[in-house]
Structures are given as structure tokens and as C-alpha cells.
Amino acid sequence: MVKYRVTVATTDLATAGTVNNVHIKLVGTDGESERTWLISLKGALSFRNGSVASFTVSCPVSIGKLILIEIDKQPLPLFPEDSWFPAKVEVKSPEGDTYNFPIYRWITDNDVHRFREATALTVFEDNHHLGRYSREQELKQREEDYCWDVYVEGIPHCMRSEGPLDLPCEVLFSFTKTKEFVFTAAAGLVELGLKGLSGSKENWPNIDAIDRVFCCKRTDISDYVQEHWKEDAFFGYQFLNGVNPMLIQRCSVLPKNFPVSDDMVFLRGQCSLAGEMKKGNIFLCDYKRLDGLKPNIINGKKQYLMAPLVLLHKTPDDQLMPIAIQLKQTPADDNPIFFPTDSEYDWLTAKIFVRSADFNEHQLNVHLLRTHLLAEVFAVSLLRNVPMVHPLYKLLVPHTRYTLQINNLARGLLISETGVFTQFAASGGEGMRTLLKRSLSSVTYCSLCVPDDIADRGLEDVPKFYYRDDGLKLWDIIHRYVQGVLSFYYKKDSEVQKDSELQKWISDIFEHGFLSQAGRGIPESFTTVAELVKFVTMVIFTCSGQHSAVNTGQYDYGGWMPNTPISLQRPPPTTKGTTSEATMLQTFPDVNTTVQGMSTVWLLSRQSTDSVPVGQYPAEHFREKIPCKLMEDFQGELQVLSAVINVRNKSLAVPYTYLDPMAVENSVAI
């Protein structure tokens, strides 16, 4: 008889352990063991959460190189079946070899589950018939577990499910994440209820009344916003370093529908628009995607959502200052262009309409569609088409953590017919669906890749643009890591071309994520290693850094409602000189709309205590020396970037932290 030493590690998550009987079968190139009950002196404690237990499996002769293990658990008599979350199994053979089998998933039933040895294998390298069979069976089951669905025609497809609890256990929130998410949501609603605000459909009587809402929910930046929200310099700053740095672009030619002239913006003739555009000092924000959207009706009142054009000027002291605002796309006598020289409330009201437009553009296009919905497509395609033993699965699965459940909750709680966004945002309802469709049609591959996007918008040398500075550095670090890992497994372009699982992954993304829209630069297949590396870099950056950049600061910049109104309920002024503090307060959303929006952005800005920073991989999917060394180098570079960002931030009045690797989560998890 020969003996195999089997060590089983259970994750240290709450409720991860089992008291069921656990059985294992070892499968090798020359045979297999008997199905063996794993029992030790520890008894039921062998598989409690955080435990590591060792057992012996005997075979008449060596079974050769191990290919896979089969695990099942059976309930004890009179005991209910429970769920178990094993981390990994290590097997030492009689020949002295050590084999590792990563699991990192819930086992909730008494079926047999197969797990491959940790060495990553592409489909063309998997030569043993049992390995190929296991691969096929795994993907067959995953195709049943992860089915595509159409939530709204014209937007990226999602995973089919009846609700969060209908999702496979392996993609659900942890106990800690669930508890904290529910508590944060409930706490905000309870506070609103106690203050009698969530049901109030009245206007705000004064600015001080807004200040009294959420008095205990402050951040350093939200306090800064409250103090500086009226200032032109801060208004311009937010286009670079607020939660939506994705719209601003350098302007070399004025749009024909924005008839601004020198005498309007440079009153003392110190410079000209043409001259400043030639120097690269003029910038444009165009909210044309919002044009013609059907606005929401809230509290029985029609809301107003404009599609503004904003012109900004970089001053000699490197401030980005707004110099002209037109609130509708079509020039007309009742669509005046507003300037900083107008009356205080004319100019402030124009900026408020821009900030409200930015809220809706940001939430639906920049945040929801370009991070959440695309991240779900990347995840579902991975889980349907790529088995656990594939190097791409090992590389990407940490960046899918919690994404399917958070998106499921978003569809139910935020954008459904009874969702907060549908009920209380200016673009909720029909306008939301239209904007999402328009947004997907405008997505290009370049716009998803930070270096290309920054270049296309002409923003390479804009000063004080910290999203660009940190984003480009983070992109480069991710790219080096991805290039190292994938180049280890794909030595030649031809190997990429013949990997059918890889090609099915990108094909599904093109079909279900981008609805097979050609002409946008989105790859339909991969022909080179370089193409694969760039796309995977984009996927990881989108799920981590980009989502952090457009999500984490939501309460910082939106907690003080006048800076980012969720909706507005008076039309914009059609003539100058008709505004006042009173008309501004009447334009702001009602009390209940305001507090629902504030409560929501507070919830969506809170990370859970079990969040995992980008580049940290608690689950050990890779075992080969070179990928593991590349991972260590990746983590080291991220630490250096974090230190650089922290040093820079010490000298800033408003620190930019959203792309600090220590604050960026590995996945779209909130």
C-alpha cells in the first residue's frame, strides 16, 4: 500500500465550516483511489472555519501524476445538510511530490465536485482525457448556472436570476458583506424616518435647512464642497477630479450650436478664443447625450434635465475656469448663454443645471453602464466559457468578486420601476432607458482604455489632473502584470488564436456586452498576445480603478445636494435677471427627493470591512513560480504608487484618493 497525505484548509469566513462527512477521491494518470471518508481525531472540528486538517488516503499502488480530486459531503443522520467553503486541498504523494487543488467556492449539496490541480492549463495543453472530460463537464454545468438575460433592450445583457438569493452561492456576498450592506442601508432609512424627511414633499425653505440633514454623515471633502460649491474654480476642478472626469475635452473648434464670441468671454480684449484654443487653453463639456430625454415626474411635478454645453478656460495660474454655459443644445432667444459677469443667481443657477446634468450623465453612463454593466458581462462570460484551470480564469476571477450580486441588487433597488433612481432622479424611467441605450452606442474601445482616452480628449498635459496622473500609472502597473502572466502561458500569437475557450470569452463579450455593434474598435476575437494583454488590462482596470474613480467619491461630491442635485423642478431661466435665492431654492429637488438621493450615495460610497484592495489575492489560484513572482512585483509596484499618491496629497487642499491602490477595491463590489 502507498499513502497520500491529504491536507484540507477551510476558509476563515463566518459559516464556512461544515459538520457533514467529507469524502475525497484522488484521480491520477495511472489510476484513482477509493472514495475515502476524511476522518481524524478532531472529528467534526476538522472542517470548522479557519481549520487546517490532515488525513491519509491509501492506494494499493501509485496512481501516477495527480490530475484532479473529487469531493463530496454527506449529512450525518438526524443532522441537516449544511454549506461548506473549503479553500484548498494539498496532496503529498509517496514519490514526494506536492499537488495543490484550489477550491474557493461553496459546496452546498451532496453531489460530487471535481477540482483540477493548480497548474494552469489552456485548452490546447490539456492532453489527458480525464482532464478534458472534467473541463467539458465544468463548462456544461456553468452554462446552466450562468445564463444570459435581457434586462432592457439596447443595453448590455445581464445574468438571468429571480433575485439575489437565486444566484449561485460562489458569487454571493459573504456574511460580513451582507450584514454591513443591510445595516448601512437600514440605518440611513431609519434616520430619515426619525427626522420626518423621507415623506416630506416640500421645498427647502433655506440653505441652512439642507445643512441640518445628515449632520452626522460628513466627510472632509463633503465639508469642503459645502464651503466652496459656489466658486467657479471648484466648479471647474470637478470636471478633472470629481466623480466624472470622463466628459471634459480640449476644444480646438467651437461647436456650431455654441455661438460664443470673444466679446462675450474676454471683455477686456486681453486674449481671443481662437488664440487660446490654439494654445490649448480652452476646454468643452458637452452633455448632448441628455438632449431630448423625457424628464421624470416626481411628487406629481414635472422635472427638468438640460443638455448643457460648458466652455472652460485654463488661466495662467492653472485654474480651470468656466467662461460660458448654454443650457440647451439649440441656440435660441430663450436659450441665453450665461457668463460669470451675469448676476450672481443667473450664473449660479446655470452652474446648478450643469451639475444636475452631470449627476445624471455620471450615474447612468459613466458609473452604471461603463463599470457595473460591463463588469457583469466580463464576469458572466468568464464563468460560462473559461474553466477554473485556465490561466485567464485564475487571473480574472478575483476581479469578479460580488459583482453579480451587487448588480442584481442595483436592478432591484435602484433602476427597477420602484427603484430609488427611477422614482427620484430627473432621468428616471423612460429617460433612463433612452440614455443607457445612447451611452452604449457611444462606447468605443479607446474610451475604455485610459491612455487612449486621455489622448483622444487632448488632456495629456492639463495641470492638476490627478485622475489622469494616477490612472495612467495604475494602468501601466496592471498592464505589466497582465503582460508578464499571459506571456508566460502564451508564447506565440498562434496559441492565442487556437485557444477556443479564450475566443469564446471575447466573442460572448462582443455579443452580449456590446450587442455586436461594429465600428467601435471592440475586439470580436484575439489574434495576438498583445491584443489579449490590452483587453485583459482594460477589464481589470475597469473593474478596479475605473469603478473606484467614479464611485468612491459619490458622497464626497454629492452629499451636499446643492453641488450635485439629483433632479431640478423648475425650468431654467429663459431671460436673464429673473433669478434669486428664492427661485434657486424652488428649483432644488423637494426634501424627500434630496434625502433619498443623499442616503443612496452614502450607501454606494461605503466599502465593507471585508473589501479586498486591488492586487491582493487571498485565494491562491496560481502556484507556478513565475506568475507568483509577477504577483509579488505587482503588489510591490502598487505599494510604491500608493506612497507617491499619499505624499502628493499632503500638499493638496482637496486630496485625490480614488485611485490610491490601497483604497481601490479589486472588483465592482458596491
XYZ file of C-alpha atoms in Angstrom:
670
model
C 0.000 0.000 0.000
C 1.118 3.571 -0.704
C -0.098 6.556 1.266
C -1.079 10.044 0.170
C -1.087 12.829 2.751
C -4.188 14.996 2.201
C -4.442 18.404 3.905
C -7.728 20.307 3.706
C -7.984 24.029 4.523
C -11.370 25.645 5.205
C -11.679 29.395 4.686
C -11.943 31.641 7.712
C -15.288 33.120 6.705
C -18.215 33.097 9.085
C -20.403 29.982 8.492
C -17.729 28.480 6.176
C -17.331 25.255 8.192
C -19.266 22.002 7.959
C -20.132 19.147 10.323
C -21.062 16.886 7.410
C -18.938 13.886 6.470
C -16.433 14.809 3.757
C -15.180 12.267 1.193
C -12.393 12.520 -1.361
C -11.175 10.562 -4.367
C -7.756 11.172 -5.924
C -7.529 10.786 -9.705
C -4.161 10.357 -11.412
C -2.692 9.445 -14.772
C -2.308 5.768 -13.733
C -5.475 5.216 -11.718
C -7.561 6.530 -8.889
C -8.047 5.982 -5.177
C -11.134 4.654 -3.491
C -13.640 7.248 -2.323
C -12.306 7.864 1.181
C -14.035 9.314 4.220
C -11.823 12.041 5.688
C -11.920 11.392 9.423
C -9.466 12.328 12.159
C -9.280 12.688 15.925
C -10.603 16.237 15.550
C -13.936 14.825 14.459
C -16.419 17.495 13.381
C -13.851 20.222 14.145
C -11.741 19.114 11.171
C -13.721 21.353 8.833
C -14.681 24.310 11.016
C -13.991 27.758 9.575
C -10.283 28.587 9.531
C -9.207 24.998 10.212
C -6.456 23.001 8.520
C -6.720 19.221 8.905
C -4.615 16.367 7.528
C -5.680 12.848 6.559
C -4.268 9.742 4.895
C -5.594 8.198 1.699
C -4.210 4.739 0.877
C -3.915 3.077 -2.508
C -2.611 -0.386 -3.490
C -0.098 1.217 -5.894
C 0.868 4.693 -7.030
C -1.769 6.346 -9.208
C 0.795 8.490 -11.051
C 0.667 12.246 -11.544
C -2.476 13.690 -9.958
C -4.918 15.333 -12.344
C -7.939 16.116 -10.209
C -9.769 15.348 -6.991
C -13.408 14.521 -6.409
C -15.019 15.819 -3.211
C -18.452 15.303 -1.760
C -20.008 15.789 1.657
C -22.891 13.861 3.180
C -25.069 14.949 6.121
C -24.956 12.984 9.351
C -28.111 11.114 10.417
C -30.554 13.491 12.128
C -28.379 16.478 11.147
C -29.368 18.913 8.373
C -27.203 19.377 5.325
C -25.039 22.479 5.645
C -22.783 24.558 3.401
C -19.002 24.336 3.321
C -16.432 26.735 1.863
C -13.113 24.888 1.504
C -10.128 26.966 0.427
C -7.796 24.360 -0.991
C -6.570 20.787 -0.746
C -2.891 19.844 -0.700
C -1.804 16.294 -1.501
C 1.689 14.880 -0.904
C 2.354 11.767 -2.965
C 4.501 8.797 -1.916
C 7.010 9.955 -4.536
C 7.466 13.206 -2.592
C 5.583 15.484 -4.996
C 3.140 18.097 -3.687
C -0.073 18.860 -5.576
C -2.347 21.805 -4.818
C -6.025 21.997 -5.660
C -7.631 25.453 -5.279
C -11.357 25.363 -4.497
C -12.551 28.689 -3.003
C -16.232 28.051 -3.531
C -19.274 26.923 -1.584
C -20.287 23.273 -1.617
C -23.937 23.222 -0.618
C -25.175 19.817 -1.752
C -24.147 16.149 -1.552
C -23.100 15.859 -5.207
C -19.589 15.008 -6.352
C -17.483 18.074 -7.253
C -14.292 17.874 -9.306
C -11.328 20.218 -8.870
C -8.222 20.396 -11.016
C -4.620 20.591 -9.883
C -3.447 24.208 -9.585
C -1.086 24.271 -12.568
C -2.795 26.449 -15.151
C -3.602 24.769 -18.458
C -5.025 26.231 -21.634
C -7.405 24.045 -23.587
C -4.751 23.051 -26.145
C -2.382 21.940 -23.356
C -4.911 19.773 -21.538
C -3.990 16.441 -23.084
C -5.252 13.842 -20.586
C -8.705 12.514 -21.375
C -9.880 12.842 -17.760
C -8.728 16.455 -17.671
C -10.572 17.245 -20.882
C -13.680 15.476 -19.636
C -13.592 17.405 -16.364
C -13.148 20.646 -18.300
C -16.138 19.909 -20.523
C -18.363 18.918 -17.611
C -17.464 22.037 -15.649
C -18.349 24.344 -18.522
C -21.533 22.423 -19.250
C -22.677 22.994 -15.668
C -21.623 26.642 -15.722
C -23.608 27.287 -18.888
C -26.664 26.124 -16.948
C -25.795 28.151 -13.836
C -24.894 31.386 -15.627
C -27.429 32.212 -18.327
C -27.695 35.466 -20.267
C -30.776 37.646 -19.929
C -32.010 40.910 -21.439
C -32.993 43.443 -18.771
C -33.637 46.326 -21.183
C -33.301 46.122 -24.949
C -30.307 48.046 -26.236
C -28.091 47.817 -23.142
C -25.547 45.169 -22.084
C -27.071 41.833 -21.173
C -27.023 40.549 -17.620
C -27.198 37.255 -15.771
C -30.617 35.644 -15.513
C -31.887 35.257 -11.939
C -35.072 35.719 -9.956
C -33.250 37.708 -7.264
C -30.036 37.844 -5.233
C -30.750 34.567 -3.434
C -31.204 32.810 -6.781
C -27.543 33.374 -7.673
C -25.012 30.549 -7.320
C -23.502 30.508 -3.836
C -19.981 31.055 -5.146
C -20.809 34.618 -6.269
C -22.865 35.748 -3.246
C -21.812 38.286 -0.624
C -20.038 36.986 2.439
C -21.913 37.025 5.748
C -19.910 40.121 6.750
C -20.650 41.955 3.498
C -24.358 41.128 3.698
C -24.660 42.250 7.315
C -22.873 45.561 6.741
C -24.709 46.339 3.497
C -28.116 45.767 5.080
C -27.159 47.727 8.203
C -25.868 50.736 6.245
C -28.987 50.835 4.087
C -31.342 50.428 7.043
C -29.528 52.971 9.207
C -29.926 55.692 6.592
C -33.605 54.978 6.101
C -34.268 54.862 9.860
C -32.560 58.208 10.331
C -34.638 59.712 7.550
C -37.789 58.306 9.072
C -36.976 59.666 12.513
C -36.358 63.122 11.102
C -39.639 63.017 9.200
C -37.856 63.885 5.981
C -38.365 60.914 3.708
C -42.053 61.716 3.279
C -41.775 65.493 3.001
C -42.690 66.830 -0.430
C -41.982 70.435 0.481
C -39.385 72.792 -0.957
C -36.316 73.599 1.060
C -37.015 76.849 2.947
C -33.338 77.880 3.079
C -29.805 76.561 2.685
C -29.411 76.086 6.446
C -32.224 73.522 6.410
C -30.248 71.402 3.924
C -27.224 71.610 6.203
C -29.181 70.011 9.036
C -29.810 66.839 7.009
C -27.383 64.028 7.744
C -25.483 66.154 10.259
C -23.592 63.048 11.351
C -22.739 61.948 7.815
C -19.816 64.123 6.831
C -16.503 63.587 5.121
C -13.615 66.024 4.893
C -14.288 66.526 1.199
C -18.058 66.918 1.609
C -17.346 69.679 4.131
C -15.017 71.323 1.604
C -17.689 71.020 -1.080
C -20.260 72.682 1.161
C -17.916 75.617 1.695
C -16.744 76.066 -1.902
C -19.595 74.798 -4.118
C -20.440 78.256 -5.475
C -16.878 79.046 -6.590
C -16.001 78.938 -10.289
C -12.570 77.417 -9.663
C -14.090 74.498 -7.739
C -16.791 74.080 -10.404
C -14.029 73.667 -12.998
C -11.907 71.455 -10.742
C -14.671 68.844 -10.533
C -14.520 68.165 -14.277
C -10.982 66.892 -13.726
C -11.013 65.317 -10.283
C -14.616 64.870 -9.212
C -16.586 61.669 -9.789
C -16.991 62.329 -13.516
C -13.625 63.120 -15.116
C -14.762 61.438 -18.335
C -16.543 64.231 -20.235
C -14.157 67.160 -20.476
C -12.115 67.510 -23.672
C -9.781 70.044 -25.197
C -11.603 72.332 -27.629
C -9.910 73.373 -30.857
C -13.085 74.373 -32.715
C -16.275 75.666 -31.133
C -19.388 73.567 -31.833
C -21.645 75.313 -34.317
C -24.504 75.192 -31.817
C -22.499 77.097 -29.170
C -22.096 80.629 -30.626
C -19.636 82.162 -28.164
C -17.553 85.118 -29.336
C -14.542 86.966 -27.982
C -16.523 89.964 -26.801
C -18.707 87.663 -24.697
C -15.941 85.960 -22.715
C -12.860 88.185 -22.946
C -14.326 91.571 -22.184
C -11.059 93.445 -21.841
C -9.592 92.068 -25.055
C -6.620 90.570 -23.248
C -6.828 87.445 -25.446
C -9.004 85.781 -28.054
C -10.856 82.482 -28.190
C -9.014 81.479 -31.352
C -5.678 82.302 -29.777
C -6.464 80.452 -26.550
C -7.762 77.439 -28.453
C -4.545 77.382 -30.464
C -2.571 77.400 -27.199
C -4.700 74.505 -25.919
C -6.281 76.523 -23.121
C -9.974 76.092 -23.994
C -11.984 73.041 -22.908
C -15.510 71.829 -23.581
C -18.047 69.708 -21.740
C -20.969 68.733 -23.965
C -23.928 66.886 -22.440
C -25.531 66.175 -25.811
C -26.494 62.613 -24.772
C -29.103 64.179 -22.483
C -30.759 66.165 -25.276
C -34.461 65.450 -25.659
C -34.686 62.945 -22.803
C -38.127 62.638 -21.317
C -37.787 64.061 -17.789
C -39.214 62.324 -14.764
C -42.321 63.277 -12.807
C -41.613 63.379 -9.058
C -44.181 64.158 -6.369
C -46.607 64.869 -9.206
C -44.370 67.600 -10.626
C -42.526 67.658 -13.936
C -38.756 67.718 -13.555
C -36.186 69.470 -15.739
C -32.999 67.992 -17.160
C -30.928 70.088 -19.521
C -28.264 69.122 -22.081
C -25.755 71.923 -21.455
C -22.589 72.997 -23.189
C -19.863 74.366 -20.936
C -16.773 76.259 -22.062
C -13.790 76.434 -19.722
C -10.532 78.373 -19.836
C -7.200 77.377 -18.320
C -5.853 80.525 -16.734
C -2.160 81.453 -16.370
C -2.276 80.251 -12.743
C -3.501 76.817 -13.941
C -7.097 77.197 -12.786
C -9.823 75.728 -14.973
C -12.491 78.432 -15.007
C -15.959 78.290 -16.625
C -16.437 81.157 -19.059
C -19.729 80.280 -20.804
C -22.721 77.988 -20.237
C -25.563 77.265 -22.653
C -28.202 75.048 -21.040
C -29.858 73.645 -24.184
C -28.307 72.258 -27.337
C -30.112 74.523 -29.827
C -29.281 78.237 -29.793
C -32.358 80.434 -29.418
C -33.528 83.705 -27.920
C -34.999 81.814 -24.963
C -31.774 79.837 -24.508
C -29.310 82.502 -23.359
C -25.612 81.871 -22.904
C -24.643 82.592 -19.308
C -21.349 84.168 -18.237
C -19.527 84.803 -14.954
C -20.313 88.506 -15.426
C -24.054 87.874 -15.149
C -25.907 88.401 -11.894
C -24.944 86.111 -9.005
C -28.015 83.904 -9.221
C -28.217 83.802 -13.020
C -24.686 82.382 -13.128
C -25.146 80.154 -10.083
C -28.426 78.768 -11.443
C -26.748 77.930 -14.758
C -23.999 76.062 -12.899
C -26.607 74.194 -10.819
C -28.300 72.952 -14.004
C -24.910 71.767 -15.288
C -24.178 69.932 -12.019
C -27.591 68.223 -12.145
C -26.981 67.193 -15.759
C -23.591 65.868 -14.711
C -25.187 63.782 -11.945
C -27.455 62.015 -14.434
C -24.762 61.578 -17.108
C -22.348 60.262 -14.498
C -24.693 57.845 -12.777
C -26.131 56.191 -15.873
C -23.321 56.334 -18.420
C -20.022 56.718 -16.605
C -20.863 54.710 -13.483
C -23.669 52.228 -14.182
C -23.044 51.331 -17.814
C -19.270 51.698 -18.195
C -18.324 49.964 -14.954
C -21.177 47.945 -13.400
C -22.871 46.598 -16.513
C -19.673 45.917 -18.420
C -18.086 44.271 -15.369
C -21.060 41.908 -15.188
C -20.628 40.999 -18.852
C -16.919 40.306 -18.314
C -17.759 38.129 -15.289
C -20.635 36.124 -16.791
C -18.673 35.417 -19.962
C -15.698 34.275 -17.874
C -17.810 31.968 -15.715
C -19.643 30.490 -18.721
C -16.692 29.936 -21.011
C -13.471 29.586 -19.035
C -12.812 26.699 -16.596
C -11.060 27.127 -13.252
C -7.829 25.551 -14.524
C -7.433 28.120 -17.313
C -4.859 30.902 -16.679
C -7.388 33.575 -17.685
C -9.826 32.351 -15.029
C -7.106 32.440 -12.383
C -6.114 35.950 -13.461
C -9.599 37.446 -13.646
C -11.856 35.688 -11.152
C -10.696 37.846 -8.182
C -11.895 40.861 -10.162
C -15.460 39.473 -10.370
C -15.998 39.231 -6.583
C -19.536 40.274 -5.554
C -20.221 41.925 -8.942
C -23.176 39.724 -9.906
C -24.957 40.249 -6.597
C -24.359 43.998 -6.367
C -25.721 44.409 -9.902
C -28.704 42.229 -9.076
C -29.421 44.471 -6.093
C -28.959 47.586 -8.231
C -31.552 46.365 -10.707
C -33.997 45.697 -7.888
C -33.363 48.654 -5.588
C -32.145 51.438 -7.877
C -33.299 51.160 -11.509
C -36.407 48.967 -11.307
C -39.854 50.547 -11.609
C -39.874 51.114 -7.847
C -36.158 51.829 -7.535
C -34.749 54.960 -5.931
C -33.208 56.238 -9.168
C -36.384 55.600 -11.131
C -38.504 57.426 -8.591
C -36.273 60.341 -7.644
C -33.771 61.143 -10.437
C -34.541 63.560 -13.251
C -33.678 60.911 -15.847
C -35.516 58.086 -14.087
C -37.996 55.951 -16.027
C -38.180 56.270 -19.804
C -35.353 58.800 -19.906
C -33.070 56.360 -18.106
C -33.598 53.630 -20.685
C -33.023 56.074 -23.554
C -29.825 57.421 -22.002
C -28.431 53.948 -21.358
C -29.021 52.984 -24.989
C -27.395 56.172 -26.250
C -24.483 55.648 -23.900
C -23.777 52.120 -25.106
C -23.875 53.323 -28.713
C -21.223 55.914 -27.838
C -18.811 53.460 -26.171
C -15.583 52.952 -28.083
C -12.698 50.676 -27.177
C -10.421 53.710 -26.901
C -12.753 55.343 -24.386
C -12.366 52.292 -22.104
C -8.554 52.345 -22.222
C -7.136 55.191 -20.142
C -4.045 56.029 -22.253
C -6.102 56.150 -25.459
C -8.967 58.032 -23.828
C -6.725 60.739 -22.365
C -5.010 61.213 -25.726
C -8.283 61.295 -27.677
C -9.637 64.014 -25.377
C -6.423 66.037 -25.653
C -5.762 66.039 -21.927
C -2.159 64.808 -21.798
C -0.699 67.993 -20.307
C -3.571 69.571 -18.368
C -2.196 70.596 -14.956
C -3.661 69.320 -11.690
C -5.433 66.411 -13.404
C -4.950 63.745 -10.754
C -7.377 61.207 -12.253
C -5.119 61.144 -15.328
C -1.859 61.089 -13.373
C -2.870 58.257 -11.050
C -4.941 56.412 -13.658
C -2.124 56.202 -16.195
C 0.292 54.932 -13.554
C -2.178 52.331 -12.316
C -2.958 51.237 -15.890
C 0.755 50.772 -16.625
C 1.279 48.713 -13.458
C -1.682 46.471 -14.278
C -0.507 46.165 -17.890
C 2.981 44.997 -16.849
C 1.471 42.378 -14.550
C -1.003 41.116 -17.154
C 1.662 41.068 -19.855
C 4.001 39.042 -17.660
C 1.377 36.475 -16.699
C -0.197 35.984 -20.117
C 3.158 35.919 -21.906
C 4.158 33.069 -19.600
C 1.239 30.960 -20.847
C 1.030 32.209 -24.454
C 4.434 32.148 -26.105
C 3.160 32.784 -29.626
C 0.251 34.586 -31.256
C -0.874 31.296 -32.777
C -1.517 29.908 -29.275
C -3.945 32.749 -28.612
C -5.693 32.088 -31.902
C -6.211 28.377 -31.213
C -7.477 28.776 -27.634
C -11.170 28.119 -28.237
C -12.179 28.997 -24.656
C -10.432 32.347 -24.853
C -12.048 33.126 -28.191
C -15.481 32.175 -26.877
C -14.955 34.528 -23.916
C -14.287 37.574 -26.102
C -16.970 36.562 -28.615
C -19.591 36.440 -25.845
C -18.452 39.838 -24.553
C -18.758 41.370 -28.009
C -22.221 39.877 -28.500
C -23.762 40.331 -25.051
C -21.831 43.344 -23.791
C -21.580 45.485 -26.895
C -24.523 43.917 -28.760
C -22.305 43.101 -31.746
C -22.010 46.780 -32.651
C -19.204 47.015 -35.197
C -17.072 50.062 -35.886
C -16.346 50.870 -32.242
C -12.995 49.128 -32.080
C -14.209 46.456 -29.647
C -12.419 43.194 -30.482
C -14.556 40.279 -31.648
C -11.640 37.860 -31.368
C -7.974 37.862 -30.416
C -5.214 37.293 -32.962
C -2.131 38.342 -30.969
C -0.835 38.153 -27.414
C -0.628 41.961 -27.377
C -4.347 42.292 -28.194
C -5.200 39.891 -25.389
C -2.966 41.709 -22.890
C -4.519 45.098 -23.655
C -8.079 43.824 -23.369
C -7.463 41.992 -20.078
C -5.723 45.109 -18.726
C -8.830 47.102 -19.627
C -11.055 44.558 -17.888
C -9.054 44.650 -14.647
C -8.747 48.449 -14.704
C -12.479 48.863 -15.374
C -13.437 46.545 -12.510
C -11.000 48.113 -10.049
C -9.513 51.553 -10.701
C -12.152 52.996 -13.009
C -15.002 51.918 -10.773
C -13.260 53.390 -7.749
C -12.653 56.677 -9.572
C -16.322 57.138 -10.463
C -17.921 55.531 -7.401
C -15.987 56.165 -4.208
C -16.398 59.947 -4.198
C -20.151 59.956 -4.711
C -20.938 61.165 -1.212
C -17.895 63.450 -1.104
C -19.247 65.445 -4.047
C -22.959 64.570 -3.911
C -23.647 64.565 -0.181
C -24.056 68.344 -0.255
C -27.086 68.408 -2.543
C -26.714 71.946 -3.999
C -23.451 70.821 -5.596
C -24.994 67.782 -7.308
C -28.813 67.866 -7.423
C -30.405 64.531 -8.314
C -33.208 66.444 -10.057
C -34.487 70.002 -10.582
C -38.122 71.050 -10.598
C -38.239 74.484 -12.222
C -37.320 75.198 -15.833
C -34.093 77.085 -16.495
C -34.340 80.852 -16.897
C -35.158 81.909 -20.444
C -34.148 85.507 -19.849
C -31.500 86.945 -17.619
C -32.270 88.862 -14.459
C -35.171 86.671 -13.313
C -33.374 84.555 -10.710
C -32.882 84.950 -6.965
C -32.139 82.862 -3.911
C -35.855 82.127 -3.702
C -36.054 80.799 -7.289
C -32.908 78.731 -6.665
C -34.496 77.072 -3.618
C -37.676 76.423 -5.619
C -35.548 74.844 -8.372
C -33.827 72.417 -5.999
C -35.469 68.995 -5.560
C -38.041 68.556 -2.801
C -36.953 67.457 0.649
C -37.821 63.763 0.163
C -36.074 63.639 -3.224
C -32.984 65.222 -1.731
C -32.712 62.903 1.254
C -33.371 59.772 -0.802
C -30.554 60.774 -3.132
C -28.209 61.593 -0.263
C -28.974 58.316 1.506
C -28.332 56.352 -1.678
C -24.965 57.925 -2.489
C -23.923 57.416 1.145
C -24.705 53.701 0.839
C -22.942 53.379 -2.507
C -19.800 55.079 -1.188
C -19.252 52.692 1.737
C -16.809 49.814 1.399
C -17.347 46.774 3.617
C -14.730 45.662 6.105
C -14.038 42.544 4.028
C -13.192 44.523 0.889
C -10.042 43.388 -0.937
C -7.689 46.076 -2.334
C -6.574 45.843 -5.945
C -3.701 43.417 -6.421
C -4.352 41.473 -3.231
C -5.302 37.844 -3.826
C -6.291 35.938 -0.653
C -7.308 32.967 -2.804
C -4.236 31.138 -4.138
C -5.192 30.312 -7.714
C -1.691 30.494 -9.200
C 1.024 28.103 -7.998
C 3.758 28.314 -10.628
C 6.828 30.288 -9.545
C 6.874 32.867 -12.337
C 3.214 34.012 -12.021
C 3.602 34.123 -8.236
C 6.750 36.256 -8.560
C 4.956 38.549 -11.020
C 2.158 38.905 -8.475
C 4.641 39.918 -5.785
C 6.185 42.501 -8.121
C 2.697 43.780 -8.979
C 1.870 44.248 -5.308
C 5.179 45.995 -4.701
C 4.552 48.482 -7.521
C 1.072 49.184 -6.163
C 2.538 49.955 -2.733
C 5.007 52.386 -4.281
C 2.219 54.134 -6.218
C 0.159 54.403 -3.045
C 3.078 56.028 -1.224
C 3.619 58.508 -4.085
C -0.076 59.452 -4.093
C -0.100 59.948 -0.329
C 2.929 62.254 -0.454
C 1.321 64.295 -3.248
C -1.989 64.545 -1.410
C -0.420 66.117 1.666
C 0.066 69.345 -0.285
C -3.440 69.444 -1.778
C -6.410 71.306 -0.346
C -8.598 68.514 -1.768
C -6.717 65.193 -1.699
C -7.355 62.879 -4.645
C -7.527 59.371 -3.175
C -9.850 57.490 -5.503
C -7.037 55.762 -7.416
C -4.807 55.076 -4.424
C -4.301 51.286 -4.732
C -4.868 50.881 -1.012
C -8.354 52.399 -1.447
C -9.238 50.763 -4.796
C -11.234 47.550 -4.492
C -10.330 44.546 -6.653
C -13.805 44.346 -8.182
C -17.123 46.121 -8.659
C -18.446 45.173 -5.245
C -20.508 48.206 -4.199
